[in-house]
């Protein structure tokens, strides 16, 4: 298990891998995938691929997001993300899931009771980055900053 990762570490650690995945920390899979020595070797990301793609959350590339080549391109990525986040919190663009989203971001008390019900968290070897309340807190902080600055009173 890796060291505990705080929510604010996401923005502060830059290109450092926050929570590297170790295949030996993961729970065993069902047969015939339960024998690690018979499975293909876990491949580390090569340095040239690390320079091309974003992989600083857990050291795994799932989406092949390209690294920004300039500050302008980085700002364009941030602006597009912010626009998508604002769409997520509008009735016109997310009418089906807006109410559960608002309820979970406004009223989650981070009691951790949902941890054992989350298959992503359990199968990650109980890695903090995949804890449901961790992910909810990241989303909550982004929404407070970009979607509803000032909280519920001034939004």
PDB file of N, CA and C in Angstrom, residues 72-133:
ATOM      1  N   UNK A  72      -0.119  27.688 -22.979  1.00  0.00           N
ATOM      2  CA  UNK A  72      -1.381  28.003 -23.639  1.00  0.00           C
ATOM      3  C   UNK A  72      -2.214  26.735 -23.842  1.00  0.00           C
ATOM      4  N   UNK A  73      -1.565  25.637 -24.248  1.00  0.00           N
ATOM      5  CA  UNK A  73      -2.275  24.380 -24.440  1.00  0.00           C
ATOM      6  C   UNK A  73      -2.772  23.837 -23.094  1.00  0.00           C
ATOM      7  N   UNK A  74      -1.970  23.977 -22.062  1.00  0.00           N
ATOM      8  CA  UNK A  74      -2.375  23.550 -20.720  1.00  0.00           C
ATOM      9  C   UNK A  74      -3.598  24.342 -20.267  1.00  0.00           C
ATOM     10  N   UNK A  75      -3.597  25.666 -20.494  1.00  0.00           N
ATOM     11  CA  UNK A  75      -4.731  26.498 -20.124  1.00  0.00           C
ATOM     12  C   UNK A  75      -5.965  26.129 -20.940  1.00  0.00           C
ATOM     13  N   UNK A  76      -5.773  25.763 -22.214  1.00  0.00           N
ATOM     14  CA  UNK A  76      -6.906  25.345 -23.045  1.00  0.00           C
ATOM     15  C   UNK A  76      -7.530  24.070 -22.490  1.00  0.00           C
ATOM     16  N   UNK A  77      -6.708  23.119 -22.020  1.00  0.00           N
ATOM     17  CA  UNK A  77      -7.222  21.894 -21.388  1.00  0.00           C
ATOM     18  C   UNK A  77      -8.023  22.237 -20.137  1.00  0.00           C
ATOM     19  N   UNK A  78      -7.502  23.141 -19.324  1.00  0.00           N
ATOM     20  CA  UNK A  78      -8.184  23.540 -18.091  1.00  0.00           C
ATOM     21  C   UNK A  78      -9.507  24.214 -18.423  1.00  0.00           C
ATOM     22  N   UNK A  79      -9.506  25.086 -19.425  1.00  0.00           N
ATOM     23  CA  UNK A  79     -10.733  25.784 -19.823  1.00  0.00           C
ATOM     24  C   UNK A  79     -11.792  24.804 -20.327  1.00  0.00           C
ATOM     25  N   UNK A  80     -11.381  23.811 -21.119  1.00  0.00           N
ATOM     26  CA  UNK A  80     -12.338  22.815 -21.618  1.00  0.00           C
ATOM     27  C   UNK A  80     -12.879  21.961 -20.478  1.00  0.00           C
ATOM     28  N   UNK A  81     -12.004  21.604 -19.528  1.00  0.00           N
ATOM     29  CA  UNK A  81     -12.459  20.837 -18.375  1.00  0.00           C
ATOM     30  C   UNK A  81     -13.465  21.642 -17.559  1.00  0.00           C
ATOM     31  N   UNK A  82     -13.165  22.909 -17.349  1.00  0.00           N
ATOM     32  CA  UNK A  82     -14.060  23.785 -16.588  1.00  0.00           C
ATOM     33  C   UNK A  82     -15.410  23.918 -17.286  1.00  0.00           C
ATOM     34  N   UNK A  83     -15.404  24.048 -18.605  1.00  0.00           N
ATOM     35  CA  UNK A  83     -16.663  24.146 -19.362  1.00  0.00           C
ATOM     36  C   UNK A  83     -17.464  22.855 -19.233  1.00  0.00           C
ATOM     37  N   UNK A  84     -16.790  21.710 -19.294  1.00  0.00           N
ATOM     38  CA  UNK A  84     -17.476  20.429 -19.120  1.00  0.00           C
ATOM     39  C   UNK A  84     -18.038  20.269 -17.729  1.00  0.00           C
ATOM     40  N   UNK A  85     -17.305  20.738 -16.735  1.00  0.00           N
ATOM     41  CA  UNK A  85     -17.766  20.668 -15.349  1.00  0.00           C
ATOM     42  C   UNK A  85     -19.009  21.529 -15.159  1.00  0.00           C
ATOM     43  N   UNK A  86     -19.012  22.702 -15.751  1.00  0.00           N
ATOM     44  CA  UNK A  86     -20.182  23.576 -15.653  1.00  0.00           C
ATOM     45  C   UNK A  86     -21.396  22.936 -16.339  1.00  0.00           C
ATOM     46  N   UNK A  87     -21.179  22.267 -17.467  1.00  0.00           N
ATOM     47  CA  UNK A  87     -22.275  21.566 -18.143  1.00  0.00           C
ATOM     48  C   UNK A  87     -22.831  20.450 -17.263  1.00  0.00           C
ATOM     49  N   UNK A  88     -21.946  19.756 -16.555  1.00  0.00           N
ATOM     50  CA  UNK A  88     -22.360  18.651 -15.686  1.00  0.00           C
ATOM     51  C   UNK A  88     -23.338  19.121 -14.618  1.00  0.00           C
ATOM     52  N   UNK A  89     -23.196  20.365 -14.178  1.00  0.00           N
ATOM     53  CA  UNK A  89     -24.036  20.899 -13.107  1.00  0.00           C
ATOM     54  C   UNK A  89     -25.189  21.753 -13.617  1.00  0.00           C
ATOM     55  N   UNK A  90     -25.570  21.612 -14.893  1.00  0.00           N
ATOM     56  CA  UNK A  90     -26.718  22.357 -15.410  1.00  0.00           C
ATOM     57  C   UNK A  90     -27.848  21.399 -15.773  1.00  0.00           C
ATOM     58  N   UNK A  91     -29.055  21.850 -15.562  1.00  0.00           N
ATOM     59  CA  UNK A  91     -30.243  21.026 -15.822  1.00  0.00           C
ATOM     60  C   UNK A  91     -30.375  20.696 -17.316  1.00  0.00           C
ATOM     61  N   UNK A  92     -30.021  21.632 -18.181  1.00  0.00           N
ATOM     62  CA  UNK A  92     -30.173  21.412 -19.624  1.00  0.00           C
ATOM     63  C   UNK A  92     -29.268  20.285 -20.136  1.00  0.00           C
ATOM     64  N   UNK A  93     -28.088  20.150 -19.577  1.00  0.00           N
ATOM     65  CA  UNK A  93     -27.121  19.172 -20.076  1.00  0.00           C
ATOM     66  C   UNK A  93     -27.076  17.885 -19.272  1.00  0.00           C
ATOM     67  N   UNK A  94     -27.604  17.879 -18.055  1.00  0.00           N
ATOM     68  CA  UNK A  94     -27.508  16.700 -17.206  1.00  0.00           C
ATOM     69  C   UNK A  94     -28.808  16.514 -16.427  1.00  0.00           C
ATOM     70  N   UNK A  95     -29.924  16.600 -17.107  1.00  0.00           N
ATOM     71  CA  UNK A  95     -31.209  16.541 -16.420  1.00  0.00           C
ATOM     72  C   UNK A  95     -31.466  15.195 -15.763  1.00  0.00           C
ATOM     73  N   UNK A  96     -30.873  14.113 -16.265  1.00  0.00           N
ATOM     74  CA  UNK A  96     -31.148  12.788 -15.695  1.00  0.00           C
ATOM     75  C   UNK A  96     -30.424  12.540 -14.381  1.00  0.00           C
ATOM     76  N   UNK A  97     -29.214  13.051 -14.231  1.00  0.00           N
ATOM     77  CA  UNK A  97     -28.419  12.751 -13.047  1.00  0.00           C
ATOM     78  C   UNK A  97     -28.090  13.974 -12.199  1.00  0.00           C
ATOM     79  N   UNK A  98     -28.698  15.105 -12.510  1.00  0.00           N
ATOM     80  CA  UNK A  98     -28.368  16.320 -11.778  1.00  0.00           C
ATOM     81  C   UNK A  98     -28.759  16.241 -10.302  1.00  0.00           C
ATOM     82  N   UNK A  99     -29.977  15.773 -10.015  1.00  0.00           N
ATOM     83  CA  UNK A  99     -30.405  15.716  -8.615  1.00  0.00           C
ATOM     84  C   UNK A  99     -29.515  14.806  -7.769  1.00  0.00           C
ATOM     85  N   UNK A 100     -29.223  13.543  -8.194  1.00  0.00           N
ATOM     86  CA  UNK A 100     -28.313  12.727  -7.375  1.00  0.00           C
ATOM     87  C   UNK A 100     -26.915  13.337  -7.258  1.00  0.00           C
ATOM     88  N   UNK A 101     -26.460  13.997  -8.320  1.00  0.00           N
ATOM     89  CA  UNK A 101     -25.147  14.634  -8.280  1.00  0.00           C
ATOM     90  C   UNK A 101     -25.121  15.763  -7.255  1.00  0.00           C
ATOM     91  N   UNK A 102     -26.123  16.619  -7.281  1.00  0.00           N
ATOM     92  CA  UNK A 102     -26.178  17.718  -6.325  1.00  0.00           C
ATOM     93  C   UNK A 102     -26.337  17.218  -4.894  1.00  0.00           C
ATOM     94  N   UNK A 103     -27.176  16.204  -4.705  1.00  0.00           N
ATOM     95  CA  UNK A 103     -27.355  15.648  -3.356  1.00  0.00           C
ATOM     96  C   UNK A 103     -26.061  15.048  -2.826  1.00  0.00           C
ATOM     97  N   UNK A 104     -25.350  14.320  -3.690  1.00  0.00           N
ATOM     98  CA  UNK A 104     -24.116  13.688  -3.216  1.00  0.00           C
ATOM     99  C   UNK A 104     -23.011  14.713  -2.978  1.00  0.00           C
ATOM    100  N   UNK A 105     -22.948  15.769  -3.776  1.00  0.00           N
ATOM    101  CA  UNK A 105     -21.907  16.769  -3.538  1.00  0.00           C
ATOM    102  C   UNK A 105     -22.247  17.686  -2.369  1.00  0.00           C
ATOM    103  N   UNK A 106     -23.531  17.944  -2.146  1.00  0.00           N
ATOM    104  CA  UNK A 106     -23.913  18.855  -1.063  1.00  0.00           C
ATOM    105  C   UNK A 106     -24.048  18.172   0.292  1.00  0.00           C
ATOM    106  N   UNK A 107     -24.447  16.906   0.303  1.00  0.00           N
ATOM    107  CA  UNK A 107     -24.804  16.288   1.578  1.00  0.00           C
ATOM    108  C   UNK A 107     -23.958  15.096   1.994  1.00  0.00           C
ATOM    109  N   UNK A 108     -22.978  14.712   1.229  1.00  0.00           N
ATOM    110  CA  UNK A 108     -22.083  13.629   1.652  1.00  0.00           C
ATOM    111  C   UNK A 108     -21.291  14.114   2.863  1.00  0.00           C
ATOM    112  N   UNK A 109     -21.323  13.343   3.932  1.00  0.00           N
ATOM    113  CA  UNK A 109     -20.627  13.743   5.153  1.00  0.00           C
ATOM    114  C   UNK A 109     -19.303  13.003   5.326  1.00  0.00           C
ATOM    115  N   UNK A 110     -18.873  12.296   4.292  1.00  0.00           N
ATOM    116  CA  UNK A 110     -17.597  11.580   4.301  1.00  0.00           C
ATOM    117  C   UNK A 110     -17.493  10.595   5.464  1.00  0.00           C
ATOM    118  N   UNK A 111     -18.566   9.838   5.693  1.00  0.00           N
ATOM    119  CA  UNK A 111     -18.592   8.887   6.803  1.00  0.00           C
ATOM    120  C   UNK A 111     -17.865   7.585   6.469  1.00  0.00           C
ATOM    121  N   UNK A 112     -17.521   7.383   5.208  1.00  0.00           N
ATOM    122  CA  UNK A 112     -16.769   6.218   4.729  1.00  0.00           C
ATOM    123  C   UNK A 112     -17.578   4.923   4.699  1.00  0.00           C
ATOM    124  N   UNK A 113     -18.885   4.952   4.949  1.00  0.00           N
ATOM    125  CA  UNK A 113     -19.652   3.705   4.944  1.00  0.00           C
ATOM    126  C   UNK A 113     -19.833   3.136   3.542  1.00  0.00           C
ATOM    127  N   UNK A 114     -19.639   3.945   2.519  1.00  0.00           N
ATOM    128  CA  UNK A 114     -19.793   3.452   1.145  1.00  0.00           C
ATOM    129  C   UNK A 114     -18.520   2.761   0.626  1.00  0.00           C
ATOM    130  N   UNK A 115     -17.430   2.828   1.368  1.00  0.00           N
ATOM    131  CA  UNK A 115     -16.162   2.257   0.898  1.00  0.00           C
ATOM    132  C   UNK A 115     -16.273   0.779   0.536  1.00  0.00           C
ATOM    133  N   UNK A 116     -16.821  -0.027   1.427  1.00  0.00           N
ATOM    134  CA  UNK A 116     -16.875  -1.469   1.187  1.00  0.00           C
ATOM    135  C   UNK A 116     -17.857  -1.852   0.093  1.00  0.00           C
ATOM    136  N   UNK A 117     -18.760  -0.956  -0.271  1.00  0.00           N
ATOM    137  CA  UNK A 117     -19.705  -1.226  -1.349  1.00  0.00           C
ATOM    138  C   UNK A 117     -19.152  -0.827  -2.712  1.00  0.00           C
ATOM    139  N   UNK A 118     -18.009  -0.158  -2.735  1.00  0.00           N
ATOM    140  CA  UNK A 118     -17.438   0.325  -3.995  1.00  0.00           C
ATOM    141  C   UNK A 118     -16.441  -0.691  -4.551  1.00  0.00           C
ATOM    142  N   UNK A 119     -16.772  -1.341  -5.663  1.00  0.00           N
ATOM    143  CA  UNK A 119     -15.863  -2.358  -6.198  1.00  0.00           C
ATOM    144  C   UNK A 119     -14.533  -1.786  -6.680  1.00  0.00           C
ATOM    145  N   UNK A 120     -14.528  -0.556  -7.142  1.00  0.00           N
ATOM    146  CA  UNK A 120     -13.275   0.046  -7.608  1.00  0.00           C
ATOM    147  C   UNK A 120     -12.318   0.222  -6.443  1.00  0.00           C
ATOM    148  N   UNK A 121     -12.832   0.710  -5.328  1.00  0.00           N
ATOM    149  CA  UNK A 121     -11.993   0.909  -4.146  1.00  0.00           C
ATOM    150  C   UNK A 121     -11.496  -0.435  -3.593  1.00  0.00           C
ATOM    151  N   UNK A 122     -12.379  -1.399  -3.464  1.00  0.00           N
ATOM    152  CA  UNK A 122     -11.999  -2.703  -2.902  1.00  0.00           C
ATOM    153  C   UNK A 122     -10.975  -3.397  -3.794  1.00  0.00           C
ATOM    154  N   UNK A 123     -11.213  -3.409  -5.099  1.00  0.00           N
ATOM    155  CA  UNK A 123     -10.312  -4.125  -6.009  1.00  0.00           C
ATOM    156  C   UNK A 123      -9.009  -3.374  -6.259  1.00  0.00           C
ATOM    157  N   UNK A 124      -8.939  -2.120  -5.864  1.00  0.00           N
ATOM    158  CA  UNK A 124      -7.680  -1.387  -6.000  1.00  0.00           C
ATOM    159  C   UNK A 124      -6.732  -1.709  -4.846  1.00  0.00           C
ATOM    160  N   UNK A 125      -7.149  -2.599  -3.960  1.00  0.00           N
ATOM    161  CA  UNK A 125      -6.342  -2.871  -2.781  1.00  0.00           C
ATOM    162  C   UNK A 125      -6.575  -1.830  -1.709  1.00  0.00           C
ATOM    163  N   UNK A 126      -7.766  -1.200  -1.740  1.00  0.00           N
ATOM    164  CA  UNK A 126      -8.156  -0.146  -0.800  1.00  0.00           C
ATOM    165  C   UNK A 126      -7.226   1.062  -0.868  1.00  0.00           C
ATOM    166  N   UNK A 127      -6.906   1.428  -2.108  1.00  0.00           N
ATOM    167  CA  UNK A 127      -6.060   2.583  -2.391  1.00  0.00           C
ATOM    168  C   UNK A 127      -6.889   3.854  -2.171  1.00  0.00           C
ATOM    169  N   UNK A 128      -6.372   4.781  -1.378  1.00  0.00           N
ATOM    170  CA  UNK A 128      -7.114   6.001  -1.028  1.00  0.00           C
ATOM    171  C   UNK A 128      -7.583   6.803  -2.234  1.00  0.00           C
ATOM    172  N   UNK A 129      -6.821   6.815  -3.307  1.00  0.00           N
ATOM    173  CA  UNK A 129      -7.189   7.590  -4.487  1.00  0.00           C
ATOM    174  C   UNK A 129      -8.516   7.098  -5.081  1.00  0.00           C
ATOM    175  N   UNK A 130      -8.841   5.833  -4.867  1.00  0.00           N
ATOM    176  CA  UNK A 130     -10.063   5.250  -5.424  1.00  0.00           C
ATOM    177  C   UNK A 130     -11.197   5.158  -4.400  1.00  0.00           C
ATOM    178  N   UNK A 131     -11.017   5.711  -3.218  1.00  0.00           N
ATOM    179  CA  UNK A 131     -12.057   5.734  -2.197  1.00  0.00           C
ATOM    180  C   UNK A 131     -13.188   6.634  -2.681  1.00  0.00           C
ATOM    181  N   UNK A 132     -14.446   6.208  -2.568  1.00  0.00           N
ATOM    182  CA  UNK A 132     -15.555   7.031  -3.082  1.00  0.00           C
ATOM    183  C   UNK A 132     -15.593   8.434  -2.485  1.00  0.00           C
ATOM    184  N   UNK A 133     -15.333   8.575  -1.213  1.00  0.00           N
ATOM    185  CA  UNK A 133     -15.391   9.899  -0.611  1.00  0.00           C
ATOM    186  C   UNK A 133     -14.235  10.779  -1.063  1.00  0.00           C
TER     187      UNK A 133
END
